[in-house]
């Protein structure tokens, strides 16, 4: 099946809660193959997922069998699981789904590196977008409260402090998580996604004044979500001096890459237009202006995709600490009972094809307690675009 265009991923918190250390280092022989080592083919980018399902939810035996079939064929780290031993347990005459489900749940975690999961049909993230009360395009979705403005008082204080640190010549953009359900061609999904992207572009337009010589993109609190609205919203900053950014990253497997690009007012996966801002897409007064990208351990999934989209861009540099390490991509497999399996099968790479699906290291490591905003400011003001116009 084709890659789900929503690029579904879980948040850092959800992934961490789902994967116990023993699931990666010391699972039973039934789950871990003895001596098997799978090459880290890579990881994709993603979408923030709602809280985990009720512990009493579990797939039926038939659905469990289907999950094994899909994971054995497609999961990124499938070589780390002894599928035959697992299948033998699932099909034993005295098999009890309540006892076999924990084994299969561990197999999902191991074969996905902690990024895949099973969602019951009743899971909130699978409910229709409008049924869940998500706002329409005329009012940006609640996730945008984390975008360009902090939602809690302590965060806002930190944001104000950082903005004061960089000064009036540098534009500051905070990009938070974005989550919504529905297929990429679903009208409500498109409306919510375009509203999110529009919030970002409108903020850039409003801050792009004559004195601006550089920009900060703050992804430190971006735990994931849908990557495409983030990339469309930041398109003015992803643009190179000489025009659009034809390739800003890719989903990679051992055999192929599927490129992401930003051009003609839209974001694309290969030749498929995923989200189209049309004529409303903004261009900077100074295209290709220097950009400092901030990220850290709370940057996950689609947040990591966004960070990689800037890596390799001329006049861009990253600051902070390594990311969460969930830079893998999932596609959705709809199961016979209406539940969904998130299948991790790809690696996320930058525009130059670099990426291993693990934690993303910044160009400049800023230690805990040190001032990443100040480091970004000092680099930006030293760039020709800023130094030439210093007052």
CSV table of C-alpha atoms in Angstrom, one decimal:
chain,number,residue,atom,x,y,z
A,1,UNK,CA,0.0,0.0,0.0
A,2,UNK,CA,1.1,3.6,-0.5
A,3,UNK,CA,2.5,5.9,2.1
A,4,UNK,CA,-0.3,7.6,4.1
A,5,UNK,CA,0.0,11.2,3.1
A,6,UNK,CA,-0.7,12.4,6.6
A,7,UNK,CA,2.7,10.9,7.6
A,8,UNK,CA,1.3,9.7,10.9
A,9,UNK,CA,3.7,9.6,13.9
A,10,UNK,CA,3.3,9.5,17.6
A,11,UNK,CA,4.5,12.2,20.0
A,12,UNK,CA,7.7,11.7,22.0
A,13,UNK,CA,5.7,11.2,25.2
A,14,UNK,CA,3.4,8.6,23.6
A,15,UNK,CA,6.3,6.7,22.0
A,16,UNK,CA,8.3,6.7,25.3
A,17,UNK,CA,5.4,5.5,27.3
A,18,UNK,CA,4.7,2.8,24.8
A,19,UNK,CA,8.2,1.3,24.8
A,20,UNK,CA,9.8,0.0,28.0
A,21,UNK,CA,13.6,-0.4,28.0
A,22,UNK,CA,13.2,-4.2,28.2
A,23,UNK,CA,11.4,-4.2,24.9
A,24,UNK,CA,14.6,-3.1,23.2
A,25,UNK,CA,17.2,-4.8,25.4
A,26,UNK,CA,16.2,-8.2,26.6
A,27,UNK,CA,12.9,-9.2,25.1
A,28,UNK,CA,12.1,-12.9,25.3
A,29,UNK,CA,13.5,-15.1,22.5
A,30,UNK,CA,9.9,-15.3,21.2
A,31,UNK,CA,10.1,-11.6,20.3
A,32,UNK,CA,13.8,-11.0,19.7
A,33,UNK,CA,15.7,-13.1,17.2
A,34,UNK,CA,18.9,-14.5,18.5
A,35,UNK,CA,21.8,-12.7,17.0
A,36,UNK,CA,19.7,-11.0,14.4
A,37,UNK,CA,20.6,-7.5,13.4
A,38,UNK,CA,18.6,-5.4,11.0
A,39,UNK,CA,20.2,-2.5,9.3
A,40,UNK,CA,18.7,0.8,10.2
A,41,UNK,CA,17.2,1.5,6.9
A,42,UNK,CA,15.8,4.9,8.0
A,43,UNK,CA,12.9,6.7,9.4
A,44,UNK,CA,10.1,9.1,8.2
A,45,UNK,CA,8.3,12.1,9.6
A,46,UNK,CA,5.0,12.4,11.3
A,47,UNK,CA,1.9,13.3,13.3
A,48,UNK,CA,1.1,13.7,16.9
A,49,UNK,CA,-1.2,11.0,18.2
A,50,UNK,CA,-3.9,11.1,20.9
A,51,UNK,CA,-3.4,9.3,24.2
A,52,UNK,CA,-2.9,5.6,24.2
A,53,UNK,CA,-5.9,3.3,24.0
A,54,UNK,CA,-7.6,1.8,27.1
A,55,UNK,CA,-5.5,-1.1,28.3
A,56,UNK,CA,-8.6,-3.4,27.9
A,57,UNK,CA,-8.7,-2.8,24.2
A,58,UNK,CA,-7.0,-5.6,22.1
A,59,UNK,CA,-7.3,-6.9,18.6
A,60,UNK,CA,-9.1,-10.2,17.9
A,61,UNK,CA,-7.0,-13.3,17.0
A,62,UNK,CA,-7.7,-12.7,13.3
A,63,UNK,CA,-6.6,-9.1,13.5
A,64,UNK,CA,-3.5,-10.1,15.5
A,65,UNK,CA,-2.6,-12.5,12.7
A,66,UNK,CA,-3.0,-9.7,10.1
A,67,UNK,CA,-0.8,-7.4,12.2
A,68,UNK,CA,2.0,-10.0,12.2
A,69,UNK,CA,1.7,-10.4,8.4
A,70,UNK,CA,2.0,-6.7,7.8
A,71,UNK,CA,4.9,-6.1,10.2
A,72,UNK,CA,6.9,-9.1,9.1
A,73,UNK,CA,6.7,-7.8,5.5
A,74,UNK,CA,7.2,-4.1,6.0
A,75,UNK,CA,8.4,-3.0,9.5
A,76,UNK,CA,11.6,-1.1,9.5
A,77,UNK,CA,13.3,-3.3,12.2
A,78,UNK,CA,11.5,-6.5,11.3
A,79,UNK,CA,14.8,-8.5,11.5
A,80,UNK,CA,14.8,-8.0,15.3
A,81,UNK,CA,11.7,-10.1,15.8
A,82,UNK,CA,11.4,-13.9,15.6
A,83,UNK,CA,8.1,-13.9,13.7
A,84,UNK,CA,7.8,-17.7,13.5
A,85,UNK,CA,8.1,-18.1,17.2
A,86,UNK,CA,5.6,-15.3,17.7
A,87,UNK,CA,3.2,-16.8,15.2
A,88,UNK,CA,3.5,-20.2,16.9
A,89,UNK,CA,2.3,-18.7,20.2
A,90,UNK,CA,-0.5,-16.8,18.6
A,91,UNK,CA,-1.8,-19.9,16.8
A,92,UNK,CA,-1.4,-22.4,19.7
A,93,UNK,CA,-4.6,-24.3,20.5
A,94,UNK,CA,-4.8,-22.8,24.0
A,95,UNK,CA,-3.8,-19.3,23.0
A,96,UNK,CA,-5.6,-16.6,24.9
A,97,UNK,CA,-5.7,-13.2,23.2
A,98,UNK,CA,-5.3,-11.5,26.5
A,99,UNK,CA,-2.0,-13.3,27.0
A,100,UNK,CA,-0.7,-13.2,23.4
A,101,UNK,CA,-1.5,-9.5,22.9
A,102,UNK,CA,1.3,-8.3,25.2
A,103,UNK,CA,3.7,-10.3,23.1
A,104,UNK,CA,2.4,-8.8,19.9
A,105,UNK,CA,2.4,-5.3,21.4
A,106,UNK,CA,6.1,-5.8,22.2
A,107,UNK,CA,6.8,-7.0,18.7
A,108,UNK,CA,5.1,-3.8,17.3
A,109,UNK,CA,7.4,-1.7,19.5
A,110,UNK,CA,10.6,-3.6,18.7
A,111,UNK,CA,10.0,-3.8,14.9
A,112,UNK,CA,9.1,-0.1,14.7
A,113,UNK,CA,11.8,1.3,17.1
A,114,UNK,CA,9.0,2.5,19.3
A,115,UNK,CA,7.2,4.5,16.7
A,116,UNK,CA,4.5,2.2,15.4
A,117,UNK,CA,1.4,1.2,17.3
A,118,UNK,CA,-2.1,-0.3,17.1
A,119,UNK,CA,-5.1,1.9,17.5
A,120,UNK,CA,-8.6,0.5,18.2
A,121,UNK,CA,-11.5,1.7,16.1
A,122,UNK,CA,-12.7,3.7,19.1
A,123,UNK,CA,-9.4,5.7,19.4
A,124,UNK,CA,-10.0,9.4,19.4
A,125,UNK,CA,-7.5,10.1,16.6
A,126,UNK,CA,-9.6,7.9,14.3
A,127,UNK,CA,-12.8,9.7,14.8
A,128,UNK,CA,-14.1,12.0,12.1
A,129,UNK,CA,-12.5,15.4,12.2
A,130,UNK,CA,-15.7,17.4,12.6
A,131,UNK,CA,-17.3,14.9,15.0
A,132,UNK,CA,-14.4,15.6,17.4
A,133,UNK,CA,-15.2,19.3,17.3
A,134,UNK,CA,-12.0,20.5,15.5
A,135,UNK,CA,-12.5,24.0,14.2
A,136,UNK,CA,-12.9,24.7,10.5
A,137,UNK,CA,-10.6,26.8,8.3
A,138,UNK,CA,-12.1,30.1,9.4
A,139,UNK,CA,-10.7,29.5,12.9
A,140,UNK,CA,-7.2,27.8,13.2
A,141,UNK,CA,-7.1,24.5,15.0
A,142,UNK,CA,-6.3,24.4,18.7
A,143,UNK,CA,-2.8,23.1,17.9
A,144,UNK,CA,-1.9,26.5,16.5
A,145,UNK,CA,-2.0,28.0,20.0
A,146,UNK,CA,1.5,26.5,20.3
A,147,UNK,CA,2.5,28.1,17.0
A,148,UNK,CA,4.3,31.5,17.2
A,149,UNK,CA,2.7,32.1,20.7
A,150,UNK,CA,3.2,30.0,23.8
A,151,UNK,CA,0.1,28.7,25.4
A,152,UNK,CA,1.1,28.6,29.1
A,153,UNK,CA,2.4,31.6,31.2
A,154,UNK,CA,5.8,30.1,32.0
A,155,UNK,CA,6.3,29.3,28.3
A,156,UNK,CA,5.3,32.7,27.2
A,157,UNK,CA,7.7,34.3,29.7
A,158,UNK,CA,10.5,32.2,28.2
A,159,UNK,CA,9.4,33.1,24.7
A,160,UNK,CA,9.4,36.8,25.5
A,161,UNK,CA,12.9,36.5,27.1
A,162,UNK,CA,14.3,34.8,24.0
A,163,UNK,CA,12.7,37.3,21.7
A,164,UNK,CA,14.2,40.1,23.7
A,165,UNK,CA,17.6,38.3,23.5
A,166,UNK,CA,17.7,38.2,19.7
A,167,UNK,CA,16.5,41.8,19.3
A,168,UNK,CA,14.3,43.6,16.8
A,169,UNK,CA,16.4,42.8,13.7
A,170,UNK,CA,15.7,39.1,13.9
A,171,UNK,CA,12.2,37.6,13.3
A,172,UNK,CA,11.2,34.8,15.8
A,173,UNK,CA,8.9,32.0,14.7
A,174,UNK,CA,7.8,29.3,17.2
A,175,UNK,CA,6.3,26.2,15.5
A,176,UNK,CA,4.3,23.8,17.7
A,177,UNK,CA,2.7,20.5,17.1
A,178,UNK,CA,-0.2,20.0,14.8
A,179,UNK,CA,-2.6,17.1,14.8
A,180,UNK,CA,-5.8,16.3,13.1
A,181,UNK,CA,-7.4,13.2,11.5
A,182,UNK,CA,-8.7,12.4,8.1
A,183,UNK,CA,-7.2,11.5,4.8
A,184,UNK,CA,-5.0,14.0,2.9
A,185,UNK,CA,-7.8,14.6,0.4
A,186,UNK,CA,-10.5,15.0,3.1
A,187,UNK,CA,-12.0,18.5,2.9
A,188,UNK,CA,-12.0,19.1,6.7
A,189,UNK,CA,-8.4,17.9,6.9
A,190,UNK,CA,-7.4,20.3,4.1
A,191,UNK,CA,-9.2,23.2,5.8
A,192,UNK,CA,-7.6,22.6,9.2
A,193,UNK,CA,-4.1,22.1,7.7
A,194,UNK,CA,-4.3,25.2,5.5
A,195,UNK,CA,-5.5,27.2,8.5
A,196,UNK,CA,-2.5,26.1,10.5
A,197,UNK,CA,-0.1,26.9,7.6
A,198,UNK,CA,-1.8,30.2,7.1
A,199,UNK,CA,-1.3,31.2,10.7
A,200,UNK,CA,2.5,30.6,10.2
A,201,UNK,CA,2.7,32.5,6.9
A,202,UNK,CA,0.6,35.4,8.2
A,203,UNK,CA,3.0,35.7,11.2
A,204,UNK,CA,6.0,35.7,8.9
A,205,UNK,CA,4.3,38.4,6.7
A,206,UNK,CA,3.6,40.5,9.7
A,207,UNK,CA,7.1,40.3,11.0
A,208,UNK,CA,8.9,40.7,7.7
A,209,UNK,CA,9.7,44.4,8.1
A,210,UNK,CA,12.5,46.4,6.6
A,211,UNK,CA,14.9,46.0,9.6
A,212,UNK,CA,14.6,42.2,9.5
A,213,UNK,CA,17.9,40.6,8.4
A,214,UNK,CA,17.5,37.1,9.8
A,215,UNK,CA,15.1,34.6,11.4
A,216,UNK,CA,14.9,32.1,14.2
A,217,UNK,CA,12.6,29.0,13.9
A,218,UNK,CA,12.0,27.5,17.3
A,219,UNK,CA,11.1,23.8,17.2
A,220,UNK,CA,12.2,23.0,20.8
A,221,UNK,CA,8.6,22.3,21.9
A,222,UNK,CA,7.4,20.6,18.7
A,223,UNK,CA,6.5,17.1,19.7
A,224,UNK,CA,5.2,16.1,16.3
A,225,UNK,CA,2.0,16.1,14.2
A,226,UNK,CA,1.4,16.5,10.6
A,227,UNK,CA,4.5,17.7,8.8
A,228,UNK,CA,2.9,19.1,5.7
A,229,UNK,CA,1.2,22.1,7.2
A,230,UNK,CA,4.4,23.0,9.0
A,231,UNK,CA,6.4,22.9,5.8
A,232,UNK,CA,3.9,24.9,3.9
A,233,UNK,CA,3.7,27.5,6.7
A,234,UNK,CA,7.5,27.9,6.7
A,235,UNK,CA,7.8,27.9,2.9
A,236,UNK,CA,8.9,31.5,2.9
A,237,UNK,CA,11.9,30.6,5.2
A,238,UNK,CA,12.7,27.4,3.4
A,239,UNK,CA,13.1,29.3,0.1
A,240,UNK,CA,16.6,29.7,-1.3
A,241,UNK,CA,18.0,33.0,-2.5
A,242,UNK,CA,17.4,32.1,-6.1
A,243,UNK,CA,13.8,30.9,-5.6
A,244,UNK,CA,11.9,27.9,-4.4
A,245,UNK,CA,13.4,24.9,-2.6
A,246,UNK,CA,12.6,22.1,-5.1
A,247,UNK,CA,13.8,19.4,-2.7
A,248,UNK,CA,13.8,19.8,1.1
A,249,UNK,CA,14.0,16.2,2.3
A,250,UNK,CA,12.8,12.7,1.5
A,251,UNK,CA,11.5,9.5,2.9
A,252,UNK,CA,14.0,6.8,2.3
A,253,UNK,CA,14.1,3.0,2.2
A,254,UNK,CA,16.9,0.7,1.2
A,255,UNK,CA,15.7,0.8,-2.3
A,256,UNK,CA,14.4,4.3,-3.0
A,257,UNK,CA,13.7,7.8,-1.9
A,258,UNK,CA,10.5,9.8,-2.2
A,259,UNK,CA,11.3,13.5,-2.1
A,260,UNK,CA,9.5,16.3,-0.4
A,261,UNK,CA,9.6,19.7,-2.2
A,262,UNK,CA,8.2,23.2,-1.8
A,263,UNK,CA,7.4,25.1,-5.0
A,264,UNK,CA,4.6,26.8,-6.8
A,265,UNK,CA,2.8,27.7,-3.5
A,266,UNK,CA,2.5,24.1,-2.4
A,267,UNK,CA,4.3,21.2,-0.7
A,268,UNK,CA,4.7,18.0,-2.6
A,269,UNK,CA,5.6,14.3,-2.2
A,270,UNK,CA,7.3,13.4,-5.4
A,271,UNK,CA,4.8,14.6,-8.1
A,272,UNK,CA,1.8,14.6,-5.8
A,273,UNK,CA,0.6,18.0,-4.4
A,274,UNK,CA,-0.2,17.4,-0.8
A,275,UNK,CA,-1.2,20.9,0.4
A,276,UNK,CA,-1.7,24.0,-1.8
A,277,UNK,CA,-1.5,27.5,-0.4
A,278,UNK,CA,-2.1,29.0,-3.9
A,279,UNK,CA,-1.5,32.6,-4.6
A,280,UNK,CA,-1.7,33.4,-0.9
A,281,UNK,CA,1.8,32.0,-0.2
A,282,UNK,CA,4.1,34.7,1.0
A,283,UNK,CA,7.7,35.5,-0.2
A,284,UNK,CA,10.2,37.2,2.0
A,285,UNK,CA,11.4,40.7,1.3
A,286,UNK,CA,14.8,39.2,1.3
A,287,UNK,CA,14.5,35.6,0.0
A,288,UNK,CA,17.1,33.2,1.4
A,289,UNK,CA,17.7,35.3,4.5
A,290,UNK,CA,19.7,33.5,7.2
A,291,UNK,CA,17.8,31.2,9.5
A,292,UNK,CA,18.8,29.8,12.8
A,293,UNK,CA,16.8,26.6,13.8
A,294,UNK,CA,16.5,25.7,17.5
A,295,UNK,CA,15.6,22.2,18.6
A,296,UNK,CA,16.2,19.7,21.4
A,297,UNK,CA,15.0,16.6,23.2
A,298,UNK,CA,11.3,17.6,23.0
A,299,UNK,CA,11.5,17.9,19.2
A,300,UNK,CA,10.1,14.7,17.7
A,301,UNK,CA,8.5,13.2,14.7
A,302,UNK,CA,7.2,15.9,12.4
A,303,UNK,CA,9.2,18.4,14.4
A,304,UNK,CA,12.3,16.5,13.4
A,305,UNK,CA,11.1,16.5,9.8
A,306,UNK,CA,10.8,20.2,9.9
A,307,UNK,CA,14.3,20.5,11.4
A,308,UNK,CA,15.7,18.3,8.6
A,309,UNK,CA,14.0,20.4,5.9
A,310,UNK,CA,16.3,23.3,6.9
A,311,UNK,CA,19.4,21.2,7.0
A,312,UNK,CA,21.5,21.8,3.8
A,313,UNK,CA,19.7,25.1,3.0
A,314,UNK,CA,22.2,27.9,2.3
A,315,UNK,CA,22.5,30.3,5.2
A,316,UNK,CA,20.9,28.0,7.8
A,317,UNK,CA,22.4,26.7,11.0
A,318,UNK,CA,20.9,24.7,13.9
A,319,UNK,CA,21.4,25.2,17.6
A,320,UNK,CA,20.4,23.3,20.7
A,321,UNK,CA,20.5,19.6,21.7
A,322,UNK,CA,19.9,16.4,19.9
A,323,UNK,CA,16.2,15.6,19.1
A,324,UNK,CA,14.0,12.8,20.5
A,325,UNK,CA,15.0,10.4,17.8
A,326,UNK,CA,11.6,9.6,16.4
A,327,UNK,CA,12.4,10.7,12.9
A,328,UNK,CA,10.7,7.7,11.3
A,329,UNK,CA,7.6,7.7,9.2
A,330,UNK,CA,4.5,5.6,9.5
A,331,UNK,CA,1.8,4.6,7.1
A,332,UNK,CA,-1.7,3.5,8.2
A,333,UNK,CA,-3.0,0.0,7.6
A,334,UNK,CA,-6.7,-0.2,8.1
A,335,UNK,CA,-7.6,-3.6,9.7
A,336,UNK,CA,-10.8,-5.6,9.2
A,337,UNK,CA,-12.3,-4.6,12.5
A,338,UNK,CA,-12.0,-0.9,11.8
A,339,UNK,CA,-8.8,-0.5,13.9
A,340,UNK,CA,-5.6,0.8,12.5
A,341,UNK,CA,-1.9,-0.3,12.6
A,342,UNK,CA,0.7,2.4,12.2
A,343,UNK,CA,3.5,0.7,10.3
A,344,UNK,CA,7.0,2.3,10.5
A,345,UNK,CA,8.8,1.5,7.3
A,346,UNK,CA,11.0,4.5,6.2
A,347,UNK,CA,13.8,6.8,7.2
A,348,UNK,CA,13.7,10.6,7.0
A,349,UNK,CA,16.6,12.3,5.3
A,350,UNK,CA,17.5,15.9,4.4
A,351,UNK,CA,17.7,17.4,1.0
A,352,UNK,CA,21.2,15.9,0.5
A,353,UNK,CA,20.0,12.4,1.4
A,354,UNK,CA,21.6,12.4,4.9
A,355,UNK,CA,19.7,10.9,7.8
A,356,UNK,CA,19.7,7.6,9.7
A,357,UNK,CA,16.4,7.8,11.6
A,358,UNK,CA,18.0,8.5,14.9
A,359,UNK,CA,18.5,11.6,16.9
A,360,UNK,CA,19.3,14.7,14.9
A,361,UNK,CA,22.3,16.6,16.2
A,362,UNK,CA,22.5,20.4,15.9
A,363,UNK,CA,25.3,22.1,14.1
A,364,UNK,CA,26.0,23.9,17.4
A,365,UNK,CA,25.4,22.1,20.6
A,366,UNK,CA,24.1,24.4,23.4
A,367,UNK,CA,24.4,22.8,26.8
A,368,UNK,CA,21.4,22.5,29.2
A,369,UNK,CA,21.0,25.8,31.0
A,370,UNK,CA,23.0,27.7,28.3
A,371,UNK,CA,21.3,30.3,26.1
A,372,UNK,CA,20.5,28.9,22.6
A,373,UNK,CA,18.8,32.2,21.7
A,374,UNK,CA,21.9,34.1,22.3
A,375,UNK,CA,24.0,31.7,20.3
A,376,UNK,CA,21.5,31.9,17.4
A,377,UNK,CA,21.6,35.7,17.6
A,378,UNK,CA,25.4,36.0,17.6
A,379,UNK,CA,25.5,33.8,14.5
A,380,UNK,CA,22.7,35.6,12.6
A,381,UNK,CA,24.2,39.0,13.3
A,382,UNK,CA,27.5,37.9,11.9
A,383,UNK,CA,26.0,36.8,8.6
A,384,UNK,CA,26.5,39.2,5.6
A,385,UNK,CA,22.8,40.0,5.4
A,386,UNK,CA,22.9,41.4,8.9
A,387,UNK,CA,26.4,42.6,9.2
A,388,UNK,CA,26.1,44.7,6.0
A,389,UNK,CA,23.1,46.6,7.5
A,390,UNK,CA,24.3,47.0,11.0
A,391,UNK,CA,23.4,50.3,12.5
